[in-house]
Structures are given as C-alpha cells and as structure tokens.
Coordinates of C-alpha atoms in Angstrom, one line a residue:
T1 CA 23.1 18.5 -15.8
I2 CA 24.0 15.5 -13.4
P3 CA 27.4 14.9 -11.4
Y4 CA 29.6 12.0 -12.8
I5 CA 28.1 8.5 -11.5
P6 CA 30.1 5.6 -12.9
E7 CA 27.9 3.1 -11.7
L8 CA 25.1 4.4 -13.6
F9 CA 26.5 2.3 -16.7
A10 CA 27.0 -0.8 -14.4
Q11 CA 25.4 -3.9 -14.7
D12 CA 26.2 -4.4 -10.9
Y13 CA 25.5 -1.1 -9.5
L14 CA 23.8 -2.3 -6.4
D15 CA 26.8 -4.2 -4.9
Q16 CA 29.0 -1.6 -6.0
I17 CA 26.8 0.9 -3.9
L18 CA 25.5 -0.7 -1.1
G19 CA 27.9 -3.9 -1.1
P20 CA 27.8 -7.8 -1.6
S21 CA 24.4 -9.1 0.2
L22 CA 25.5 -11.7 2.7
P23 CA 25.0 -15.0 3.3
R24 CA 21.2 -15.7 4.2
T25 CA 19.7 -18.6 5.9
P26 CA 16.2 -19.0 5.1
G27 CA 14.3 -19.4 8.6
P28 CA 11.5 -21.0 9.5
E29 CA 7.9 -20.1 8.3
G30 CA 6.1 -19.4 11.2
K31 CA 6.4 -20.5 14.6
K32 CA 6.8 -24.3 15.4
I33 CA 4.0 -26.2 16.9
I34 CA 5.2 -28.6 19.7
P35 CA 2.6 -31.1 20.7
N36 CA 1.5 -31.8 24.1
E37 CA 3.1 -28.0 24.9
P38 CA 1.9 -27.4 28.9
T39 CA 0.0 -24.4 28.7
N40 CA -1.7 -22.2 31.8
A41 CA -5.5 -22.0 31.8
F42 CA -5.2 -18.7 33.3
I43 CA -2.8 -17.1 31.1
T44 CA -4.8 -18.7 28.2
A45 CA -8.2 -17.0 29.2
F46 CA -6.1 -13.5 30.2
K47 CA -4.6 -13.7 26.3
E48 CA -7.9 -14.7 24.6
E49 CA -10.1 -11.8 26.8
G50 CA -7.3 -9.0 26.2
N51 CA -7.2 -10.4 22.1
K52 CA -11.2 -9.5 22.1
S53 CA -12.0 -6.0 20.6
R54 CA -14.8 -4.1 18.7
N55 CA -14.6 -2.8 15.1
C56 CA -15.8 0.3 14.0
N57 CA -19.3 -0.8 13.7
D58 CA -19.2 -2.4 16.9
A59 CA -19.3 -5.3 16.5
P60 CA -17.4 -8.4 17.9
A61 CA -14.0 -8.8 16.7
F62 CA -10.2 -9.7 17.4
A63 CA -7.5 -6.9 17.5
S64 CA -4.5 -9.5 17.2
T65 CA -4.3 -13.4 14.9
F66 CA -1.3 -13.8 16.7
N67 CA 0.8 -14.0 13.4
P68 CA 2.2 -11.0 12.8
V69 CA 2.5 -11.8 9.1
L70 CA -1.3 -12.3 9.1
D71 CA -1.9 -9.3 10.8
A72 CA 0.1 -7.1 8.5
F73 CA -1.9 -8.6 5.5
S74 CA -5.0 -8.2 6.6
T75 CA -4.7 -4.9 8.5
I76 CA -2.7 -2.9 5.7
D77 CA -5.0 -1.0 3.6
G78 CA -5.5 2.4 2.0
N79 CA -7.1 3.7 5.2
T80 CA -4.3 2.2 7.6
P81 CA -2.5 5.2 9.4
G82 CA 1.7 5.0 8.5
K83 CA 2.7 4.4 11.6
H84 CA 0.8 1.5 11.8
I85 CA 2.1 0.4 8.6
H86 CA 5.9 0.6 9.9
R87 CA 5.1 -1.3 13.1
L88 CA 3.3 -4.3 11.4
L89 CA 6.0 -4.3 8.6
R90 CA 9.0 -4.6 11.1
E91 CA 6.7 -7.3 12.9
S92 CA 6.0 -8.9 9.8
W93 CA 9.7 -9.1 8.5
A94 CA 11.3 -10.5 11.4
E95 CA 8.8 -13.6 11.6
S96 CA 8.8 -14.0 7.2
P97 CA 11.2 -11.6 4.7
E98 CA 9.6 -13.2 1.6
K99 CA 6.2 -12.8 2.9
T100 CA 6.2 -9.5 3.7
L101 CA 7.4 -8.5 0.5
R102 CA 4.7 -10.4 -1.1
I103 CA 2.6 -8.2 1.3
I104 CA 4.2 -4.8 -0.2
W105 CA 3.5 -5.4 -3.8
N106 CA 0.0 -6.6 -3.0
L107 CA -0.8 -3.2 -1.3
R108 CA 0.1 -1.7 -4.9
S109 CA -1.2 -4.6 -7.2
I110 CA -3.8 -2.7 -9.5
H111 CA -5.3 -5.8 -10.8
D112 CA -4.4 -8.8 -8.1
G113 CA -4.3 -6.6 -4.8
K114 CA -5.9 -3.5 -2.9
A115 CA -4.3 -1.0 -5.2
S116 CA -3.7 1.5 -2.5
K117 CA -1.0 3.9 -4.5
M118 CA -0.3 6.2 -1.5
N119 CA 0.3 3.2 1.3
F120 CA 2.0 1.4 -0.8
Y121 CA 4.9 4.4 -0.7
R122 CA 4.4 4.4 3.1
A123 CA 5.5 0.6 2.8
F124 CA 8.1 0.8 0.0
G125 CA 9.6 3.9 2.2
W126 CA 9.8 1.6 5.2
L127 CA 11.5 -1.4 3.3
Y128 CA 13.6 1.2 1.4
S129 CA 14.5 2.7 4.9
N130 CA 15.6 -0.9 6.3
H131 CA 16.5 -2.9 3.5
P132 CA 17.6 -0.5 0.7
K133 CA 19.0 -3.0 -1.7
T134 CA 15.7 -5.2 -1.3
A135 CA 13.8 -2.4 -2.0
I136 CA 15.6 -1.3 -5.1
G137 CA 16.4 -4.7 -6.7
N138 CA 12.7 -5.7 -6.5
L139 CA 11.5 -2.3 -8.0
Q140 CA 11.5 -3.4 -11.5
L141 CA 8.9 -6.0 -10.9
L142 CA 6.5 -2.7 -9.7
V143 CA 6.4 -2.1 -14.0
D144 CA 7.4 -5.4 -14.9
Q145 CA 4.2 -7.7 -16.7
V146 CA 4.1 -10.4 -14.2
I147 CA 0.4 -11.0 -13.7
E148 CA -0.5 -14.1 -15.6
Q149 CA -3.6 -13.1 -18.0
K150 CA -6.0 -15.3 -19.1
P151 CA -7.3 -15.2 -22.8
K152 CA -10.7 -13.5 -22.7
P153 CA -13.4 -15.8 -23.9
K154 CA -15.6 -15.8 -27.3
K155 CA -19.7 -15.1 -26.5
K156 CA -20.4 -18.4 -27.7
D157 CA -18.1 -19.6 -24.4
E158 CA -20.0 -17.0 -22.0
D159 CA -21.2 -19.6 -19.8
K160 CA -17.7 -21.3 -19.2
E161 CA -16.3 -20.9 -16.3
D162 CA -13.0 -19.2 -16.9
Y163 CA -13.3 -15.2 -17.6
A164 CA -10.2 -12.6 -18.2
L165 CA -10.0 -9.2 -18.4
E166 CA -10.7 -6.6 -22.0
E167 CA -8.2 -4.4 -23.8
E168 CA -9.5 -1.5 -22.2
D169 CA -8.8 -2.7 -18.8
F170 CA -5.0 -2.1 -18.6
E171 CA -3.3 0.8 -17.4
C172 CA -2.5 1.5 -21.8
T173 CA -3.9 3.1 -24.7
S174 CA -3.5 1.6 -28.8
V175 CA -3.8 2.8 -31.9
D176 CA -7.3 3.4 -33.8
S177 CA -8.3 0.0 -34.4
D178 CA -9.2 1.0 -38.3
A179 CA -5.2 1.6 -38.7
L180 CA -4.9 -2.0 -37.5
G181 CA -8.0 -4.2 -38.3
K182 CA -10.7 -5.4 -36.4
E183 CA -9.5 -8.1 -34.6
A184 CA -8.7 -8.0 -30.9
F185 CA -5.4 -8.9 -29.5
Q186 CA -5.1 -8.3 -25.9
P187 CA -1.9 -8.6 -23.6
S188 CA -0.9 -11.8 -22.0
S189 CA 0.4 -10.5 -18.7
L190 CA -0.2 -7.5 -16.7
S191 CA 2.0 -5.2 -14.1
H192 CA 1.2 -4.5 -10.3
G193 CA 1.9 -0.5 -10.6
Y194 CA 2.4 2.0 -13.3
Y195 CA 6.1 3.9 -14.7
K196 CA 4.8 7.1 -12.8
D197 CA 5.3 4.9 -10.1
L198 CA 8.9 4.7 -10.3
L199 CA 9.2 8.9 -10.4
N200 CA 7.0 9.3 -7.5
I201 CA 8.9 7.1 -5.4
L202 CA 11.9 9.1 -6.8
L203 CA 10.4 12.7 -6.2
L204 CA 9.8 11.6 -2.5
A205 CA 13.0 10.0 -1.4
Y206 CA 14.4 13.4 -2.9
Y207 CA 12.6 15.4 -0.8
N208 CA 13.2 13.0 2.3
Q209 CA 9.3 12.1 2.5
L210 CA 9.7 8.7 1.2
S211 CA 10.8 7.1 4.8
S212 CA 8.2 9.2 7.0
S213 CA 5.7 7.1 8.9
T214 CA 3.6 10.6 9.4
E215 CA 4.6 13.3 7.1
D216 CA 2.1 14.3 3.6
F217 CA 3.2 13.7 0.7
T218 CA 3.4 17.1 0.0
A219 CA 6.0 16.6 -2.9
L220 CA 3.3 14.7 -5.2
E221 CA 1.0 18.1 -4.7
S222 CA 0.8 20.9 -6.4
P223 CA -0.1 24.0 -4.3
R224 CA -4.0 25.4 -5.1
P225 CA -3.5 29.2 -6.0
D226 CA -5.1 31.1 -3.7
F227 CA -7.7 33.1 -5.7
T228 CA -9.3 29.4 -6.3
Q229 CA -9.7 29.0 -2.8
E230 CA -13.0 28.7 -1.3
N231 CA -14.0 31.3 1.5
G232 CA -17.9 30.7 1.3
A233 CA -20.6 33.3 1.1
K234 CA -18.3 36.4 3.1
A235 CA -16.0 36.4 0.3
T236 CA -19.3 36.7 -2.3
R237 CA -20.4 39.1 -0.8
R238 CA -17.0 41.3 -0.6
R239 CA -16.6 40.5 -4.1
K240 CA -19.6 41.7 -5.3
N241 CA -19.7 45.1 -2.8
R242 CA -16.3 45.0 -4.7
Q243 CA -17.6 45.0 -8.2
T244 CA -20.1 47.7 -6.7
A245 CA -17.8 50.0 -6.1
K246 CA -15.7 49.7 -9.2
A247 CA -18.6 50.3 -11.0
E248 CA -19.7 53.5 -8.8
K249 CA -15.9 55.0 -9.8
R250 CA -16.2 54.0 -13.5
K251 CA -19.1 56.4 -13.7
E252 CA -17.3 59.6 -11.6
N253 CA -14.3 59.2 -13.9
G254 CA -15.1 59.5 -17.0
G255 CA -17.1 56.0 -18.2
K256 CA -16.1 52.7 -19.1
K257 CA -13.8 53.9 -22.1
V258 CA -11.3 55.8 -19.9
C259 CA -11.0 53.7 -17.0
A260 CA -10.5 50.7 -19.3
K261 CA -7.0 52.3 -21.0
E262 CA -5.7 53.4 -17.4
V263 CA -6.7 49.4 -16.2
A264 CA -4.7 48.2 -19.0
E265 CA -2.0 50.2 -18.3
Y266 CA -2.0 49.3 -14.8
V267 CA -2.5 45.7 -15.7
K268 CA 0.3 45.4 -18.0
K269 CA 2.7 46.7 -15.5
T270 CA 1.5 44.6 -12.7
Q271 CA 1.8 41.4 -14.8
L272 CA 5.3 42.7 -16.1
K273 CA 6.8 43.0 -12.9
A274 CA 5.3 40.0 -11.2
S275 CA 6.6 37.8 -14.9
R276 CA 10.2 39.0 -13.7
A277 CA 9.8 37.9 -10.1
A278 CA 8.6 34.9 -11.1
K279 CA 11.7 34.3 -13.5
K280 CA 13.9 34.7 -10.8
A281 CA 12.5 33.0 -8.1
R282 CA 12.1 29.7 -10.7
S283 CA 16.1 30.3 -11.5
D284 CA 16.6 30.5 -7.8
Q285 CA 14.4 27.5 -7.2
A286 CA 16.3 25.6 -10.1
F287 CA 19.6 26.1 -8.8
D288 CA 18.6 25.1 -5.3
D289 CA 17.2 21.8 -6.2
H290 CA 20.4 21.1 -8.6
T291 CA 22.5 21.8 -5.7
K292 CA 20.3 19.3 -3.6
L293 CA 20.6 17.2 -6.3
I294 CA 24.1 17.0 -6.1
N295 CA 24.7 16.8 -2.4
K296 CA 22.2 13.6 -2.6
L297 CA 23.8 11.8 -5.2
K298 CA 27.1 12.5 -3.8
T299 CA 26.3 11.8 0.5
N300 CA 23.6 8.8 -0.1
P301 CA 24.1 6.1 -1.3
A302 CA 20.1 4.3 -0.8
F303 CA 19.2 7.6 -3.2
K304 CA 21.8 7.4 -5.9
A305 CA 21.4 3.7 -6.2
L306 CA 17.6 4.2 -6.4
Y307 CA 17.8 7.0 -8.9
I308 CA 20.6 4.9 -11.3
A309 CA 17.8 1.9 -10.7
V310 CA 14.9 4.2 -11.8
S311 CA 17.0 5.4 -15.1
R312 CA 18.0 1.9 -16.1
I313 CA 14.4 0.9 -15.7
F314 CA 13.5 3.6 -18.1
A315 CA 16.2 3.5 -20.3
S316 CA 15.8 -0.4 -20.8
S317 CA 11.9 0.3 -21.8
L318 CA 12.3 2.7 -24.0
E319 CA 14.9 0.9 -25.4
S320 CA 12.8 -1.7 -26.3
D321 CA 10.1 0.3 -27.7
I322 CA 11.9 2.2 -29.7
K323 CA 13.1 -1.3 -31.8
I324 CA 9.6 -2.3 -31.5
L325 CA 8.1 0.9 -33.3
R326 CA 10.8 0.5 -35.7
E327 CA 9.7 -3.1 -36.8
I328 CA 6.1 -2.2 -37.0
V329 CA 6.9 0.8 -39.2
K330 CA 8.9 -2.1 -41.5
A331 CA 6.0 -4.8 -41.0
E332 CA 4.0 -5.3 -44.2
S333 CA 1.0 -7.0 -42.7
K334 CA -1.6 -5.8 -39.9
K335 CA -1.3 -8.6 -37.9
E336 CA 1.9 -8.4 -37.8
K337 CA 1.5 -4.5 -36.7
R338 CA -1.3 -6.0 -34.3
R339 CA 1.0 -8.5 -32.7
L340 CA 3.9 -6.1 -32.4
K341 CA 1.8 -3.3 -30.5
W342 CA 1.0 -5.6 -27.5
K343 CA 4.4 -5.6 -27.0
L344 CA 4.9 -1.7 -26.6
T345 CA 4.9 -0.5 -22.8
M346 CA 3.5 2.7 -21.1
A347 CA 6.9 3.5 -20.4
A348 CA 6.6 6.6 -23.1
K349 CA 3.3 7.8 -21.8
W350 CA 5.1 8.6 -18.2
A351 CA 8.5 8.9 -18.9
P352 CA 9.3 12.6 -17.5
T353 CA 8.7 15.4 -19.7
L354 CA 11.3 18.0 -19.8
Q355 CA 11.5 20.6 -17.8
C356 CA 8.4 19.6 -15.6
S357 CA 7.3 18.5 -12.4
H358 CA 9.4 15.3 -12.0
D359 CA 12.5 16.2 -14.3
R360 CA 12.4 20.0 -12.7
H361 CA 13.3 18.6 -9.5
T362 CA 15.8 15.6 -10.3
N363 CA 16.9 16.2 -13.8
I364 CA 16.1 12.2 -14.4
A365 CA 15.3 12.5 -18.0
T366 CA 18.9 13.6 -18.2
G367 CA 20.0 9.7 -16.6
I368 CA 17.6 8.1 -18.7
A369 CA 19.2 9.6 -21.9
L370 CA 23.3 9.2 -20.8
V371 CA 22.2 5.1 -19.8
M372 CA 20.5 5.2 -23.5
Y373 CA 23.4 7.1 -25.2
S374 CA 25.8 4.5 -23.4
N375 CA 23.9 1.0 -25.0
G376 CA 24.1 2.8 -28.2
A377 CA 19.9 3.2 -28.4
L378 CA 20.2 6.8 -29.8
E379 CA 21.0 6.5 -33.1
G380 CA 21.8 9.4 -35.2
L381 CA 23.1 11.8 -32.3
N382 CA 26.0 13.1 -34.5
K383 CA 28.4 14.2 -31.7
Q384 CA 30.6 11.9 -29.6
L385 CA 29.7 12.5 -25.9
R386 CA 31.9 12.1 -23.1
I387 CA 30.5 9.3 -20.7
D388 CA 33.6 9.1 -18.4
D389 CA 33.1 12.6 -17.2
K390 CA 30.9 14.8 -16.0
I391 CA 28.4 16.0 -19.0
T392 CA 28.8 19.7 -19.8
E393 CA 25.8 21.7 -19.9
V394 CA 25.6 22.4 -23.4
D395 CA 26.0 18.3 -24.3
A396 CA 23.1 18.4 -21.7
K397 CA 20.5 20.2 -23.7
L398 CA 21.6 18.5 -26.9
L399 CA 21.4 14.9 -25.4
R400 CA 17.9 15.7 -23.9
G401 CA 16.8 17.4 -27.1
F402 CA 17.4 14.3 -29.1
W403 CA 16.2 11.9 -26.7
R404 CA 12.6 13.8 -27.0
R405 CA 12.9 14.6 -30.2
W406 CA 13.6 10.8 -31.5
I407 CA 12.4 8.8 -28.9
L408 CA 9.8 10.0 -26.8
S409 CA 7.8 12.6 -29.4
P410 CA 7.4 9.4 -31.8
L411 CA 6.7 6.4 -29.1
R412 CA 3.7 8.9 -27.5
R413 CA 2.3 9.8 -31.2
Y414 CA 1.9 5.9 -31.9
K415 CA 0.2 5.5 -28.4
E416 CA -1.8 8.2 -29.0
V417 CA -1.8 9.0 -25.1
I418 CA -5.5 10.5 -24.4
E419 CA -4.0 13.3 -21.9
A420 CA -1.7 14.2 -25.2
K421 CA -5.4 14.9 -26.9
M422 CA -7.1 16.4 -24.1
S423 CA -4.3 19.0 -24.1
A424 CA -4.3 19.8 -27.6
G425 CA -8.1 20.2 -27.8
E426 CA -8.3 17.1 -30.1
W427 CA -11.6 15.6 -28.3
D428 CA -13.2 14.6 -31.4
S429 CA -10.2 12.1 -31.9
V430 CA -10.6 10.5 -28.7
I431 CA -11.1 7.0 -28.9
Y432 CA -13.7 5.9 -25.8
T433 CA -12.9 2.5 -25.7
Q434 CA -9.2 2.6 -24.9
V435 CA -9.8 5.3 -22.2
P436 CA -8.6 3.6 -19.0
S437 CA -11.6 3.2 -16.3
L438 CA -9.6 5.9 -14.0
S439 CA -9.4 8.4 -16.5
F440 CA -13.0 8.2 -17.9
A441 CA -14.2 8.4 -14.9
R442 CA -11.9 11.8 -14.2
N443 CA -12.7 13.6 -17.0
K444 CA -16.6 12.4 -18.0
E445 CA -17.8 16.2 -17.1
H446 CA -14.8 17.1 -19.8
F447 CA -16.1 14.9 -22.2
A448 CA -19.2 15.8 -22.0
K449 CA -18.1 19.4 -22.4
H450 CA -16.1 19.3 -26.0
D451 CA -17.2 16.4 -27.4
E452 CA -21.2 15.5 -25.9
T453 CA -22.4 14.5 -29.6
R454 CA -19.5 11.8 -29.8
L455 CA -19.7 11.1 -26.2
S456 CA -23.8 10.3 -25.9
S457 CA -23.2 7.9 -29.1
Y458 CA -20.9 6.2 -27.3
L459 CA -22.8 5.9 -23.9
E460 CA -26.0 4.6 -26.0
D461 CA -23.6 1.9 -28.1
V462 CA -22.7 1.0 -24.3
M463 CA -26.1 0.3 -23.2
S464 CA -27.1 -1.8 -26.2
G465 CA -24.4 -3.8 -25.8
E466 CA -22.4 -3.2 -29.1
M467 CA -19.4 -1.4 -27.5
T468 CA -17.9 -2.0 -24.0
I469 CA -16.4 0.6 -21.0
S470 CA -13.6 0.0 -18.6
G471 CA -14.6 -0.7 -15.0
A472 CA -12.2 -4.0 -14.1
T473 CA -9.9 -1.8 -11.9
L474 CA -12.3 -0.2 -9.8
P475 CA -13.1 -1.5 -6.8
P476 CA -17.0 -1.5 -5.3
H477 CA -16.7 1.4 -3.1
K478 CA -14.9 3.8 -6.1
L479 CA -18.4 2.8 -8.2
V480 CA -20.8 4.0 -5.5
Y481 CA -18.5 7.2 -5.4
E482 CA -18.8 7.6 -8.8
A483 CA -22.4 7.0 -8.9
I484 CA -23.3 9.8 -5.9
A485 CA -21.1 12.2 -7.5
T486 CA -22.6 12.0 -10.6
A487 CA -26.1 11.9 -9.4
R488 CA -24.7 15.4 -7.4
T489 CA -24.1 17.0 -11.8
L490 CA -27.4 15.7 -13.5
D491 CA -29.2 18.5 -11.9
M492 CA -27.3 21.0 -14.2
Y493 CA -29.4 19.0 -17.4
S494 CA -32.8 19.7 -18.7
K495 CA -35.7 17.6 -17.4
S496 CA -36.1 16.4 -21.4
D497 CA -32.2 15.0 -21.0
L498 CA -32.5 13.9 -17.5
E499 CA -34.1 10.9 -17.6
R500 CA -32.0 9.9 -20.7
L501 CA -28.8 10.4 -18.5
R502 CA -29.9 9.0 -15.7
E503 CA -30.8 5.3 -17.7
Q504 CA -27.3 5.9 -19.6
E505 CA -25.3 6.3 -15.7
R506 CA -27.8 2.8 -14.7
I507 CA -26.1 1.1 -17.6
N508 CA -23.0 1.8 -17.9
R509 CA -22.8 1.3 -13.4
E510 CA -23.9 -2.4 -14.4
R511 CA -21.9 -2.7 -17.3
K512 CA -18.8 -1.8 -14.7
K513 CA -20.0 -3.8 -12.4
E514 CA -19.5 -6.9 -14.8
E515 CA -16.2 -6.3 -16.0
L516 CA -15.3 -6.2 -12.3
L517 CA -16.8 -9.2 -11.5
Q518 CA -15.4 -10.8 -14.5
R519 CA -11.5 -10.1 -13.6
L520 CA -12.5 -11.3 -10.2
R521 CA -14.2 -14.5 -11.6
S522 CA -10.6 -14.5 -14.1
M523 CA -8.4 -14.9 -10.8
G524 CA -10.4 -17.6 -8.9
S525 CA -10.6 -21.3 -10.6
G526 CA -14.2 -20.3 -11.7
L527 CA -17.2 -19.9 -9.7
R528 CA -19.7 -17.9 -10.9
Y529 CA -20.8 -15.4 -8.1
A530 CA -19.1 -13.7 -5.2
R531 CA -21.2 -12.7 -2.3
V532 CA -20.3 -9.8 -0.4
V533 CA -20.0 -10.1 3.4
E534 CA -19.7 -6.5 4.7
G535 CA -19.7 -3.4 2.3
K536 CA -20.8 -0.7 4.4
I537 CA -20.0 3.0 4.4
S538 CA -17.6 2.6 7.3
S539 CA -15.8 -0.3 6.3
G540 CA -13.7 2.1 3.5
T541 CA -12.3 -0.3 1.1
R542 CA -12.6 -3.1 3.1
F543 CA -15.7 -5.4 0.6
L544 CA -15.0 -9.3 1.3
I545 CA -15.5 -11.7 -1.1
Y546 CA -15.2 -15.3 -1.2
M547 CA -14.3 -16.9 -3.6
Q548 CA -12.0 -20.0 -4.5
M549 CA -8.7 -18.4 -4.5
P550 CA -5.1 -19.7 -5.3
P551 CA -3.4 -21.3 -2.1
L552 CA -1.1 -17.8 -1.4
P553 CA -4.1 -15.3 -0.6
F554 CA -2.5 -12.8 -2.5
A555 CA -0.2 -14.3 -5.7
R556 CA -1.2 -16.5 -8.5
N557 CA 2.5 -16.8 -8.9
K558 CA 4.8 -17.6 -6.5
E559 CA 7.8 -15.5 -8.6
Q560 CA 5.3 -12.5 -9.5
F561 CA 6.3 -11.0 -6.5
F562 CA 9.8 -10.6 -5.6
K563 CA 13.7 -11.9 -6.9
H564 CA 14.7 -14.3 -4.0
D565 CA 17.3 -16.1 -6.0
E566 CA 20.8 -16.2 -3.8
A567 CA 22.6 -16.3 -7.1
R568 CA 21.7 -12.9 -8.0
R569 CA 21.5 -11.8 -4.3
I570 CA 18.8 -9.5 -4.5
L571 CA 17.1 -10.3 -0.7
D572 CA 19.1 -8.3 1.9
T573 CA 19.8 -10.5 4.8
A574 CA 17.1 -10.5 7.5

C-alpha cells in the first residue's frame, strides 16, 4: 500500500506541492558585445595563453570556449565525471536556462543526441535538486514522441538526398507481419528516452542517489552472487583439490550411492534453513522499504511530486493504449489494425511488474493503478474502492491484480515483447527483424544457442539484402566494440563454419553502418557523406561528424525538448 496522497488525482499537483512558479523575465541570450570596448593587450594575451591545453592525444586544444553554454554542450558526454557535469550545468544555467534544458535532454536523446543514459541521470539529478519543478514538469518529454520522423524512401528513390529510419530502429516491437499484412507502417515521430528511465529516476531518488555527483548508482545494479565471482587460477586449483578429496572420501565411506543419500539429506536440511532465512530477510526488507517510502512521501515534497508524475505518465499512456487495443479488436480491416498498431506506446513493456525490482521498493504500481481507477480506466472492477482515504491492503491487492490481469497482460501479449518470449523459452517465435539493435547485440549468443537454424537463415537473408537488421541506434564505437567481442567468440566454432560466420558478421556490420549513416543523413539537410574527423579509441564516444545540420546544434524542433509556456508555469525562475 501507499499513504493517502490527495495530489495524486489533481492536474495541478506541481503547484499544490512545490508552489506556483514566480514570474520570470527572460534574460539576454549570451553576453552583449560592446563595439570598441577598451581592452588590455597583456590581459588578453594572458587569458589566451592560460586557456591553452592538451587533449588526451597530447594535441593542442583549448580548455574553454569562454561560453558556459557551449562548454556544457561540447564537454558533457557519456565519459564526463559527475562533479564536472554539475559544475558545467550550474554555469550554463546562469547564462541560459532554456539552452541548458536542451543540453540535458540532448544528453539522453537516443536518436537526436548523445544517448548517454547514466550521465543523463546525473544531469537530471542536478536539475531535480536545484529546480525540481522544472525537472518534474518536463519529465513527460522523455517519453513523448517529439522527434519528427521523415517517411522512409522507397527503393526507387534511394538516390534522393533525404533519408529516414526503418521500423526496427525504434525502441519497440510489433506484432507478426503475417497477421497484419505485408504493408509497412512506421511512426511519424520518436522519443528521446524510454519509459524505464522514469522508473530508474524514481528509484535513484528513493535511495538518495539521484542528486549526488560522485556516488555510484548502486540502486540500478543487481548484486552479483558470490559463487559467480572470478577468483582466478587459485580458485580453480582449490576446486579441483576439493573434488579429489570428496572422491576419495566417497570410496572410504561405502561408495557413491551411500554418500549421495547422505549428501541429499544434508542438502535438503541446508536448503530449508536457507529458504527460511531468505524469506525472513525479504519480509524485513519489505517492511523497511515500505517505512522508508511512507516517510519520504510525507517529508520530501520533491520526491512526492516525482512519484506522482511517474504514476500519472504511466497511467495516461496505459489508458490510451488499452483504448487503442480495444479499437484494434473491433477493427475489421487489416489496414486499420496496422494504422492503430503504431499508436501504441511501449508503456506496457516497461511498466513495473508486481513485486519486481522497481515495484518492490516504491510500490509504484499501486500509484499507477490508483490514477487509472480514479479516471475510470479500470472497467470491470466490481468492487467500489475509496480513493479519498488511505487504501487498505486487501483493496490494494485487488486493484493491483486487476491492473495486471486486464491492462498489462493484454498489452504485453499484443506487443509480443521479445524479453517475455525469451523468458518463456519461445525462441522459435522471435521475429528477428523486430528485435531492437541493442537487444540483438546483447542477446545474439542466446539466439545462436537456442535458435541457431532460424538465426542463421535470418542472417543469410540479411547478407542477400532480402531482410534488414536494426542498427541505426548504435553509435560508431559500439559497432567497433561489438565487432571485437564477436571476433573473440568465433573461436568456439569449427573451421567449417568459421568462414561463413565471419562473412555473416562482416555483412551485418556493413548493414548496421549503412543504417547509422542513413539516420545521420536524415537528421541533416541531405549531404550524401559523413566525414569522420576523430575516431581514435582514446577519444571514446567523441566521434566528430561534419554534416550540414539544423540551426540549433542539438534540436531540429524548437519545442521538442522542453515546455517554456509561462501560462503553464513549467520553467522555474532562473
């Protein structure tokens, strides 16, 4: 359960919790240049010399651009330490709050920006600590489809300058193409992040790690079991010695069967004892987490507003999706089903599963279900629940169970979530053309192990050009890392298959590179080439690509990154 939160059902919850925004007068964009301003030659030379530096390749460089906004945009990436991120954002915000917001969202943007998830959490944590209303009010723009998407050109138009992404490049999966016909549909817009970002941010705030510039995000990491730790050659030698000693002891005590019976009884007692201890530990942890959640919701207004925002964003998306799903069921033509299919979001895929990682700590599923119930979206729930007081434990279980059975499950089944099929062992039903690029790169070995025949057939079709493979969301350095990792795993195959696999991997890399270049071309105004200026290993993700880009270096649409309408009072006073 969660405590009674009246603001959970209010549209103006931000004003109620954090107070109304103060009137804000926009400041000048950058420093004004005064003509014929008197200067001192010695001071000017002193500043210029002091700004000279060396990069990681020992090449001449400048330490600063003397513009805090430009410094923040050019410096903050996936490798920037947290303390530098906070300092750069603080200086940039003093210069231009609007552009600083764009820089923060550009850091996360998968399709339009630097696609750095962890450092975006650092940057958002700074915004959450210093301007909570701005951070929470713009949280919706992480998952809203605000990046305009150009239509995919037909094959006969491939020589034209404009390019677009393919269906598989989005953070989504779709239903079987045979069930909906062969005609391809694609979304007209994309989002900067994905719905799991909302849950990750909430969990970090719950553990007081979101606002820190140096603390590791341990809340997002699962502890590794001790028996999986690598202890080197000494551990292997000790294990072999133990196995030898056990074998000799079995011979002395009457043979393998007698020892096996004794071992089975010992293991049974040990497991029962461990199970009881683990159950008690889980119960104690659940009680501590619930107590901590109640205290934070009562004493921390910013966390309370964040909790409500995440609940309402998920509830709104799931309400819309379940309505669309009902329309799909009623639709008679396949064309109408295809059109409606692309309106579905990925909220159901990333919504918190009951009693799993995010919901176990924050009970966020209860908040989502309460918002949907108050909006009348849980049709069919016979029992009348009170939302003007704290919900009881019995009612909370009923509400959560109904939400899972009639909202999450139907949407997840229809979306054919890849991870759900993998968990259920339904490898033969995985549609490889619909597997996102990151998922395919991470799970390729599992696909090869459980579904080698279909995977090989799919890769051969990719080689021949009959099918496509997702790759537009992978940055260049990830393609290089993937190639290196794949080369190391090819040694396990026989020589007869080695050449074929190498050729498959080469073709796959070429296809993914083409998808990446196609996406980059679609972002500019049509240049047919991309010249890599600096792509050394020591440069990390800093691949500088010369292209003719839109006026703002980090936005194609002025309104796509944040809301700054004074009537809505989203932006805090700078």
